[in-house]
Structures are given as C-alpha cells and as structure tokens.
Amino acid sequence: MPDSPQSEEIAIPGLKERPGGQFAVILIQDGVMTVADVKKAMRVQEKLGSSKLVSTILTELGMLTEGEHRRIIRKHGREFRIGELICELGYITLQQLQQAEKKLATSPGKRIGAVIREMGLIEDRQLAQALSEQLAMPLIHLDIDTADRMVLTQFAIKFMRMHLTVPYEASGSKVSIATANPLNNTAIAEIEKRMQKKAVVSIAAESAILSLLSKLESAGGKGGEAKDQVADVVDSILLSAIRDHASDIHIEPMDGLARVRFRLDGVLIHKMDLPSELSQRVLARLKVLAEMDISDSRRHQDGRFTREVSNVRADYRVSTYVTIYGENMVMRILRSSGGIKNIEQISMSRGVLDRFKHEALDVPTGVVLITGPTGSGKTSTLYAAVDYLNRPTTKIITVEDPVEFIVPGIMQCSVDATAGRSFDQSLKAMMRQDPDIIVMGEVRDRPSAQVAVQAALTGHKVLTTFHTEDSIGGLLRLIDMGIETFLISSTVVSILAQRLIRTICPECRQAYMPNKRIANLIGIDDETLRTNTFYRGTGCGTCYGTGYHGRTALHELLVLNEDVREAILARKSSHDIRQISCETTNLLSLMEDGMYKVLLGLTTAEEVYRIAPRSLSTRSVEDIYRLMGHGE
C-alpha cells in the first residue's frame, strides 16, 4: 500500500526538522519518492553527520535527477523558508546556512536572506533569484534606461529607497512594480492607490534598484529627454551574452513579459525578464539591425548583423518564430575576433590527436569529414585543422555560409546567392582555382558530396563537416545520399565525430561518488569506482548553480584501413563496420573518450551519460589509457 501524503510525518518523526527535510516531505507528498527512499537517504545523512541535504544525498544516490529537483522547487517554492531555498539552489552550503542562522539569532529584526547576503555568502542577484523561485514571481532586469521616468517621478526617491520598491512602467489599468522586498505590501498598496492601477509585481536585485535611484537622483529626479533606452537595453543584452560566453540569446514572449535566456555551455540559463512593451521595442531594434521587415510580425523571418561589443566582434544570426504571444527571437552568436584555436587546443586526447594529425590531416589527398550535431564544435575543429595545414607552399580555398573566422593566407568565399555566389556555383568555380586543399563548410546534399568525392579523386585534399550521430553514421549517410560505395572507400580518409560536454566548475569542485548505475553504463566498472576519485561541482555563483563551467570535447576518430574499406564495399551493417573498426583501427568511441575524461576529473559520469551516444561495449580502463597515449 503506497504511503499517503498524511503519513510521512508519522512514518518519519521529525523529518521536517532535518536539514533538507521539508524538501523530502514534498517529494513524498508528490509521489516522487517513497518513505523508504527518504529513510535510506536519512541513514546516509546520519553517517555523514548531517553535513548534506536530503536532496543532495538522493541526487548522489541516483534517485533524484537535477531536473526533478528544480521542478519541485518551482512548484513548491512558497513551502520553503528562504534560507532553505537558497541552500537547495546550491548558492550556499548547509554549514553556511547554519552559520547564518546562528548570526540571525543575535540580529533581531533581520531576515535570514539579508543576513546571508551581509555575510558575503551570496550576491544580491542570487537572493533575488531565490525570492523569484520562492514566490513564483518573475525576475526582472532593471535600469534607469529601461524604466519610464514619467512613472518614476511620481514618487519620492526617499520612499522608493526605503521600501526598495519602484514603479517602472504603467499601461492601461496596470502598473509594473519592481521590488527587492516582495513581502512589503505597504509600499505596493501605496503605489496602487496613488496611480489607481493594479500592481504587477516583479523581483529585482537590491543593487539594481539602488543604482536606478542614484541615477535618477543625479538627474534631479525629473523627467525629460532620456537617451535611447531601447538601444541601451539591446547593448546590455549583447554585452552580457558576450561576457558570459553565451552561444545563443533567446527572447521569448510570455503573458505580460518577455523572458531572456542565454545558452551557456549548451544549457539555457534564465537571465532576465523584460516588460512586454519594452520587449517589443527591443525586438523591433534587433530586426532593424538584422535587416528584417519590422512591419511584419506574422511571418517567421531570418537575418543577421555584425557588431562589436566589449572589443569582441561577432556575427549574430537572427531568427524569429511567431507564437501565440508574439515573436520569439533567437540569436546565434558567432565570434569572429576570438581567434582560431590551435589544433593542440581542441581538447583532443593525446593519442587521438596524434592519429588525427599524422593519419588524417598529413595524408596529401582524400576526404576528411568532421561530424556531429549542431553546436558540437565542428566548425572550431575544422578551422583548427585548416590552421594546421596552412603553409606558404599550399593553396587552401574555402566555400562557407558564412565565413565565421578570417584565416590569413587562405582564399575564403562567403556564399551570397543574391550576388550569384550560391553554394553550388561556388563549388564549381573553386575547382578551377588550382587548389591543393578544398574546405567546404558543410556537405549539405548529394551534389556537394559528389563534388567532395570528385575533388579527392583528382588529387585534392578535402575538409568538410557533416551532421551525423557518430563516425560510422558518416559513412552510412554518404551511402544514403547515393554515393557509390567504391567511391567512398577510395576517397574517404577519416571521419572525426565529436560532442561538447560541460566541464566541472573549478570554484565548487568536490569529490563525490557517482551513481553506480550511470557509471557502469558509461563503462566504469565497480573496481574502478572503488579505486579512483571522482569529482563534480556542487553549484555556486560562478556556474549559476549548475556545477559546470566551460566545455570540453569528446572525439571519435575513424581512420579507414583495408578492412573497413572492404566492409563498406560489402555494404555491411553499421554494427559490423563499428566492430571491424574497433578491432582493426583502434577506434575509440565517444563514450570511451567520455569515460577517460571522467577519470581525469574533467567532467562527470552523469554529463557523459547525458551527451554521448550509447556504446554496446567499452574497453577496459587500461586499454583506454594506452590508446589515449596517457602518461606519454
């Protein structure tokens, strides 16, 4: 008989009083965990001397996922005390929370959140994020240039500073209010009464509110001609994205506001919310920059623009998608001023790198394919390979859409169909330029694949990228495109598959024991688990509570030999070709490279399990170390 929601306190006396106990109660109430599950975590907690939250232990045991943990917080935020919530979000440790609670006991009139911040354990933006999660209120980016001064100047600066509450926009029957103290109903009620409008309340960081009021005070607290606030908001978003090393910016319309999220290390992170009216003006400005039709908000559109922000020049590919709440915009950031990585800097394990250079790139003719899904770092690896091959005695010519990095000494062509430089036309023209090495941004279809193969047949070296799951999938995709197997076997030199995975945050890196099931699934056996130290990030301000900061790459290099070529000619299955490749070419899978990087302490077993394609079997740790050139 399942445990009823009412029985958890009887079954586990004093559960709520334990560190993280409230979270455990909710897990039982929601049916996510059983009483037995929680008791198991409590036994571990007792052995550790209550040094970890129940939720942390459940996650380490593999019984609770990070996604489920965040979902529970969002759903039940109001049931947590703010100190508990800050701890559950990973901003502080349990020991730090206990220290803050002791200090709170000697600080009458203060709240635990304020005490934690005064102790320097969190930043005020993290406190604002926690309040946003607890009260299910939007977190807003606030600045003098995004606020309506005509609304601001209706209230005394002293009043707004005292209550840490500002009205920043009024429209129709509503007034938008930002506050760092959402429980202060007095200030909110006063604003509603004076403006005769219903309040729509958002959370803002205290520093943002005080900064806004200081700027307003410096300006005399009066309205007047403000500088272009929309342009400043756009610049602020772009600058923040560049500083955070974001790969994409998402501006997403919601009911009454727009959510701004950045993709950091492959994962979307919420950054700010914009008032609905302001977000529409921000989108209009970005559409102008991208040379899109600002008068048309009913069609999906694409555009691009180039801009230098904080001394970083980047190309922004802009795409809009019409939703029920308006236009959703995504901007892919392509940095052109970050420099091309040297081939030694692409996170390739030493053994794989040596083979890639000497058995793939140094071969004078043939096709080298770099494959993986969108956002897997193929372009960076392609440019690193071009940089390695770029010599005064060699002519390299490219066709790209667009040119993402400028490489001195090579001939680069950016596709422009409107100017008569389509991809197909450029491919045909480049063959008449007497190249030694041809670089194609991507094999898109059968014609481009045929050009690559024909170029290799005539004695050229061809580098290009492809969208497939793994290295063997690259071979099968060429066959599916209608390229004859004898052409594939005689022209393709190697296929390099890759993925990007997050690396452990160095600021909060701690030893831990991975989930046994997940570790086994990526090839780490029980003996290796017992005899090695593993690491993960516990979550901090640097990594936005994720435990990860930065990314590294996993690689799978297939260098074709006679056995593999014969398997292609015989049209053997992908399973058979992979088995032959592993046995005769020392092919190491993406999963095996991931396992190696877990053992090096670069990433976690959970991250490799999330990203790497499954392998039917993996080599021993000793064999992987040997093939990776470990210790050489």
mmCIF file of C-alpha atoms in Angstrom, residues 327-530:
data_model
loop_
_atom_site.group_PDB
_atom_site.id
_atom_site.type_symbol
_atom_site.label_atom_id
_atom_site.label_comp_id
_atom_site.label_asym_id
_atom_site.label_seq_id
_atom_site.Cartn_x
_atom_site.Cartn_y
_atom_site.Cartn_z
ATOM 1 C CA GLU A 327 7.532 36.905 -31.973
ATOM 2 C CA ASN A 328 10.097 34.635 -30.364
ATOM 3 C CA MET A 329 13.647 35.623 -31.297
ATOM 4 C CA VAL A 330 16.818 33.544 -31.176
ATOM 5 C CA MET A 331 20.258 34.954 -31.957
ATOM 6 C CA ARG A 332 23.182 32.607 -32.607
ATOM 7 C CA ILE A 333 26.470 34.336 -31.698
ATOM 8 C CA LEU A 334 29.427 33.633 -33.977
ATOM 9 C CA ARG A 335 32.546 35.280 -32.601
ATOM 10 C CA SER A 336 34.987 36.310 -35.292
ATOM 11 C CA SER A 337 37.505 38.027 -33.032
ATOM 12 C CA GLY A 338 38.103 35.253 -30.529
ATOM 13 C CA GLY A 339 40.863 33.774 -32.647
ATOM 14 C CA ILE A 340 41.191 30.357 -34.223
ATOM 15 C CA LYS A 341 42.152 27.546 -31.894
ATOM 16 C CA ASN A 342 45.442 25.817 -32.465
ATOM 17 C CA ILE A 343 44.932 22.118 -33.118
ATOM 18 C CA GLU A 344 46.553 21.425 -29.739
ATOM 19 C CA GLN A 345 43.732 23.404 -28.061
ATOM 20 C CA ILE A 346 40.662 21.477 -29.247
ATOM 21 C CA SER A 347 40.511 19.198 -26.173
ATOM 22 C CA MET A 348 41.569 16.124 -28.136
ATOM 23 C CA SER A 349 43.205 13.352 -26.126
ATOM 24 C CA ARG A 350 46.891 12.943 -26.987
ATOM 25 C CA GLY A 351 46.607 9.550 -28.679
ATOM 26 C CA VAL A 352 43.629 10.650 -30.793
ATOM 27 C CA LEU A 353 45.294 13.966 -31.690
ATOM 28 C CA ASP A 354 48.481 12.298 -32.899
ATOM 29 C CA ARG A 355 46.494 9.962 -35.146
ATOM 30 C CA PHE A 356 44.302 12.815 -36.444
ATOM 31 C CA LYS A 357 47.355 14.856 -37.436
ATOM 32 C CA HIS A 358 49.525 12.113 -38.888
ATOM 33 C CA GLU A 359 46.983 9.640 -40.304
ATOM 34 C CA ALA A 360 44.279 12.070 -41.470
ATOM 35 C CA LEU A 361 45.498 15.636 -41.988
ATOM 36 C CA ASP A 362 49.019 14.844 -43.199
ATOM 37 C CA VAL A 363 47.711 12.477 -45.890
ATOM 38 C CA PRO A 364 48.032 14.555 -49.116
ATOM 39 C CA THR A 365 44.692 13.626 -50.732
ATOM 40 C CA GLY A 366 41.256 12.358 -49.761
ATOM 41 C CA VAL A 367 38.235 13.489 -47.776
ATOM 42 C CA VAL A 368 38.350 14.247 -44.049
ATOM 43 C CA LEU A 369 34.865 14.543 -42.524
ATOM 44 C CA ILE A 370 34.155 16.218 -39.174
ATOM 45 C CA THR A 371 30.724 15.160 -37.986
ATOM 46 C CA GLY A 372 28.304 15.821 -35.151
ATOM 47 C CA PRO A 373 25.023 17.580 -34.345
ATOM 48 C CA THR A 374 24.503 21.353 -34.415
ATOM 49 C CA GLY A 375 26.522 23.057 -31.682
ATOM 50 C CA SER A 376 29.039 20.234 -31.263
ATOM 51 C CA GLY A 377 32.092 22.350 -32.143
ATOM 52 C CA LYS A 378 32.604 21.026 -35.681
ATOM 53 C CA THR A 379 33.437 24.473 -37.090
ATOM 54 C CA SER A 380 36.097 25.136 -34.429
ATOM 55 C CA THR A 381 37.748 21.800 -35.194
ATOM 56 C CA LEU A 382 37.534 22.460 -38.950
ATOM 57 C CA TYR A 383 39.297 25.824 -38.593
ATOM 58 C CA ALA A 384 41.918 24.287 -36.283
ATOM 59 C CA ALA A 385 42.622 21.678 -38.979
ATOM 60 C CA VAL A 386 42.859 24.416 -41.634
ATOM 61 C CA ASP A 387 45.277 26.349 -39.418
ATOM 62 C CA TYR A 388 47.426 23.206 -39.049
ATOM 63 C CA LEU A 389 47.548 22.724 -42.843
ATOM 64 C CA ASN A 390 48.060 26.406 -43.705
ATOM 65 C CA ARG A 391 51.587 26.668 -45.152
ATOM 66 C CA PRO A 392 53.258 29.012 -47.675
ATOM 67 C CA THR A 393 53.588 26.137 -50.172
ATOM 68 C CA THR A 394 49.908 25.162 -50.038
ATOM 69 C CA LYS A 395 46.849 26.817 -51.600
ATOM 70 C CA ILE A 396 43.710 26.456 -49.482
ATOM 71 C CA ILE A 397 40.364 27.665 -50.814
ATOM 72 C CA THR A 398 37.019 27.627 -48.975
ATOM 73 C CA VAL A 399 33.300 27.974 -49.585
ATOM 74 C CA GLU A 400 31.437 28.906 -46.399
ATOM 75 C CA ASP A 401 27.985 30.103 -45.388
ATOM 76 C CA PRO A 402 29.040 32.412 -43.819
ATOM 77 C CA VAL A 403 32.784 32.891 -43.242
ATOM 78 C CA GLU A 404 32.998 32.660 -39.453
ATOM 79 C CA PHE A 405 36.725 33.258 -38.914
ATOM 80 C CA ILE A 406 39.255 35.080 -41.074
ATOM 81 C CA VAL A 407 42.341 32.924 -41.699
ATOM 82 C CA PRO A 408 45.337 34.839 -43.114
ATOM 83 C CA GLY A 409 46.904 33.204 -46.146
ATOM 84 C CA ILE A 410 43.917 31.269 -47.477
ATOM 85 C CA MET A 411 41.214 32.146 -50.017
ATOM 86 C CA GLN A 412 37.815 32.319 -48.296
ATOM 87 C CA CYS A 413 34.459 32.722 -50.064
ATOM 88 C CA SER A 414 31.207 33.590 -48.309
ATOM 89 C CA VAL A 415 28.082 32.340 -50.068
ATOM 90 C CA ASP A 416 25.739 35.071 -51.337
ATOM 91 C CA ALA A 417 23.007 33.753 -53.636
ATOM 92 C CA THR A 418 21.723 37.272 -54.396
ATOM 93 C CA ALA A 419 25.132 38.156 -55.866
ATOM 94 C CA GLY A 420 25.318 34.983 -57.936
ATOM 95 C CA ARG A 421 27.539 33.120 -55.461
ATOM 96 C CA SER A 422 25.326 30.224 -54.486
ATOM 97 C CA PHE A 423 26.830 27.232 -52.710
ATOM 98 C CA ASP A 424 26.692 25.048 -55.839
ATOM 99 C CA GLN A 425 28.104 27.782 -58.094
ATOM 100 C CA SER A 426 30.968 28.422 -55.697
ATOM 101 C CA LEU A 427 31.799 24.714 -55.509
ATOM 102 C CA LYS A 428 32.115 24.507 -59.286
ATOM 103 C CA ALA A 429 34.171 27.705 -59.541
ATOM 104 C CA MET A 430 36.624 26.790 -56.779
ATOM 105 C CA MET A 431 37.728 23.671 -58.670
ATOM 106 C CA ARG A 432 39.183 25.914 -61.399
ATOM 107 C CA GLN A 433 41.345 27.845 -58.898
ATOM 108 C CA ASP A 434 44.181 25.264 -58.764
ATOM 109 C CA PRO A 435 43.715 24.479 -55.043
ATOM 110 C CA ASP A 436 45.697 21.953 -53.018
ATOM 111 C CA ILE A 437 43.150 21.820 -50.217
ATOM 112 C CA ILE A 438 39.413 22.474 -50.521
ATOM 113 C CA VAL A 439 37.365 23.393 -47.460
ATOM 114 C CA MET A 440 33.590 23.056 -47.691
ATOM 115 C CA GLY A 441 31.665 24.489 -44.761
ATOM 116 C CA GLU A 442 29.217 21.588 -44.879
ATOM 117 C CA VAL A 443 28.167 18.618 -47.013
ATOM 118 C CA ARG A 444 24.527 19.539 -47.466
ATOM 119 C CA ASP A 445 23.262 17.169 -50.129
ATOM 120 C CA ARG A 446 24.212 14.703 -52.862
ATOM 121 C CA PRO A 447 25.683 17.336 -55.252
ATOM 122 C CA SER A 448 28.035 18.731 -52.597
ATOM 123 C CA ALA A 449 29.016 15.197 -51.544
ATOM 124 C CA GLN A 450 29.768 14.373 -55.188
ATOM 125 C CA VAL A 451 31.971 17.469 -55.517
ATOM 126 C CA ALA A 452 33.935 16.424 -52.412
ATOM 127 C CA VAL A 453 34.451 12.899 -53.725
ATOM 128 C CA GLN A 454 35.368 14.025 -57.255
ATOM 129 C CA ALA A 455 37.849 16.565 -55.868
ATOM 130 C CA ALA A 456 39.518 13.826 -53.842
ATOM 131 C CA LEU A 457 39.657 11.565 -56.909
ATOM 132 C CA THR A 458 41.549 14.275 -58.811
ATOM 133 C CA GLY A 459 44.244 14.509 -56.132
ATOM 134 C CA HIS A 460 42.886 17.205 -53.806
ATOM 135 C CA LYS A 461 42.592 17.221 -50.046
ATOM 136 C CA VAL A 462 39.014 17.972 -48.908
ATOM 137 C CA LEU A 463 37.944 19.062 -45.420
ATOM 138 C CA THR A 464 34.263 19.397 -44.600
ATOM 139 C CA THR A 465 31.599 18.905 -41.913
ATOM 140 C CA PHE A 466 28.586 16.646 -41.731
ATOM 141 C CA HIS A 467 25.536 16.136 -39.499
ATOM 142 C CA THR A 468 25.552 12.544 -38.211
ATOM 143 C CA GLU A 469 25.436 10.778 -34.845
ATOM 144 C CA ASP A 470 28.913 9.219 -34.969
ATOM 145 C CA SER A 471 31.789 8.326 -37.296
ATOM 146 C CA ILE A 472 30.173 5.160 -38.678
ATOM 147 C CA GLY A 473 26.989 7.131 -39.287
ATOM 148 C CA GLY A 474 29.006 9.447 -41.545
ATOM 149 C CA LEU A 475 29.850 6.543 -43.852
ATOM 150 C CA LEU A 476 26.255 5.335 -43.958
ATOM 151 C CA ARG A 477 24.954 8.855 -44.637
ATOM 152 C CA LEU A 478 27.164 9.099 -47.739
ATOM 153 C CA ILE A 479 25.760 5.772 -48.937
ATOM 154 C CA ASP A 480 22.203 7.028 -48.275
ATOM 155 C CA MET A 481 22.986 10.114 -50.379
ATOM 156 C CA GLY A 482 23.612 7.835 -53.325
ATOM 157 C CA ILE A 483 27.410 7.994 -53.404
ATOM 158 C CA GLU A 484 28.790 4.715 -54.739
ATOM 159 C CA THR A 485 30.492 2.560 -52.129
ATOM 160 C CA PHE A 486 33.636 2.175 -54.268
ATOM 161 C CA LEU A 487 33.958 6.000 -54.348
ATOM 162 C CA ILE A 488 33.515 6.268 -50.581
ATOM 163 C CA SER A 489 36.034 3.518 -49.848
ATOM 164 C CA SER A 490 38.622 5.010 -52.211
ATOM 165 C CA THR A 491 38.327 8.702 -51.227
ATOM 166 C CA VAL A 492 37.363 8.999 -47.549
ATOM 167 C CA VAL A 493 40.485 9.080 -45.371
ATOM 168 C CA SER A 494 38.921 9.601 -41.961
ATOM 169 C CA ILE A 495 35.806 10.667 -40.102
ATOM 170 C CA LEU A 496 36.037 12.547 -36.810
ATOM 171 C CA ALA A 497 32.842 12.584 -34.725
ATOM 172 C CA GLN A 498 32.571 14.908 -31.758
ATOM 173 C CA ARG A 499 30.370 16.263 -28.983
ATOM 174 C CA LEU A 500 30.760 19.087 -26.468
ATOM 175 C CA ILE A 501 30.254 18.307 -22.796
ATOM 176 C CA ARG A 502 30.298 20.576 -19.775
ATOM 177 C CA THR A 503 33.342 20.617 -17.508
ATOM 178 C CA ILE A 504 33.263 20.755 -13.731
ATOM 179 C CA CYS A 505 33.231 24.247 -12.224
ATOM 180 C CA PRO A 506 36.650 24.819 -10.595
ATOM 181 C CA GLU A 507 35.159 27.125 -7.950
ATOM 182 C CA CYS A 508 32.887 24.476 -6.373
ATOM 183 C CA ARG A 509 34.635 21.237 -7.418
ATOM 184 C CA GLN A 510 34.370 18.500 -4.789
ATOM 185 C CA ALA A 511 34.977 14.777 -4.619
ATOM 186 C CA TYR A 512 31.897 12.539 -4.748
ATOM 187 C CA MET A 513 30.797 9.015 -5.609
ATOM 188 C CA PRO A 514 28.968 8.797 -8.960
ATOM 189 C CA ASN A 515 25.709 6.940 -9.309
ATOM 190 C CA LYS A 516 26.757 3.290 -9.734
ATOM 191 C CA ARG A 517 24.230 2.501 -12.465
ATOM 192 C CA ILE A 518 25.205 5.502 -14.588
ATOM 193 C CA ALA A 519 28.924 4.872 -14.048
ATOM 194 C CA ASN A 520 28.502 1.261 -15.190
ATOM 195 C CA LEU A 521 26.528 2.367 -18.252
ATOM 196 C CA ILE A 522 29.416 4.533 -19.472
ATOM 197 C CA GLY A 523 31.911 1.721 -18.902
ATOM 198 C CA ILE A 524 33.244 2.420 -15.394
ATOM 199 C CA ASP A 525 33.204 -0.886 -13.505
ATOM 200 C CA ASP A 526 32.816 -1.352 -9.750
ATOM 201 C CA GLU A 527 36.547 -1.861 -9.197
ATOM 202 C CA THR A 528 37.360 1.410 -10.985
ATOM 203 C CA LEU A 529 34.702 3.152 -8.891
ATOM 204 C CA ARG A 530 36.325 1.916 -5.690
#
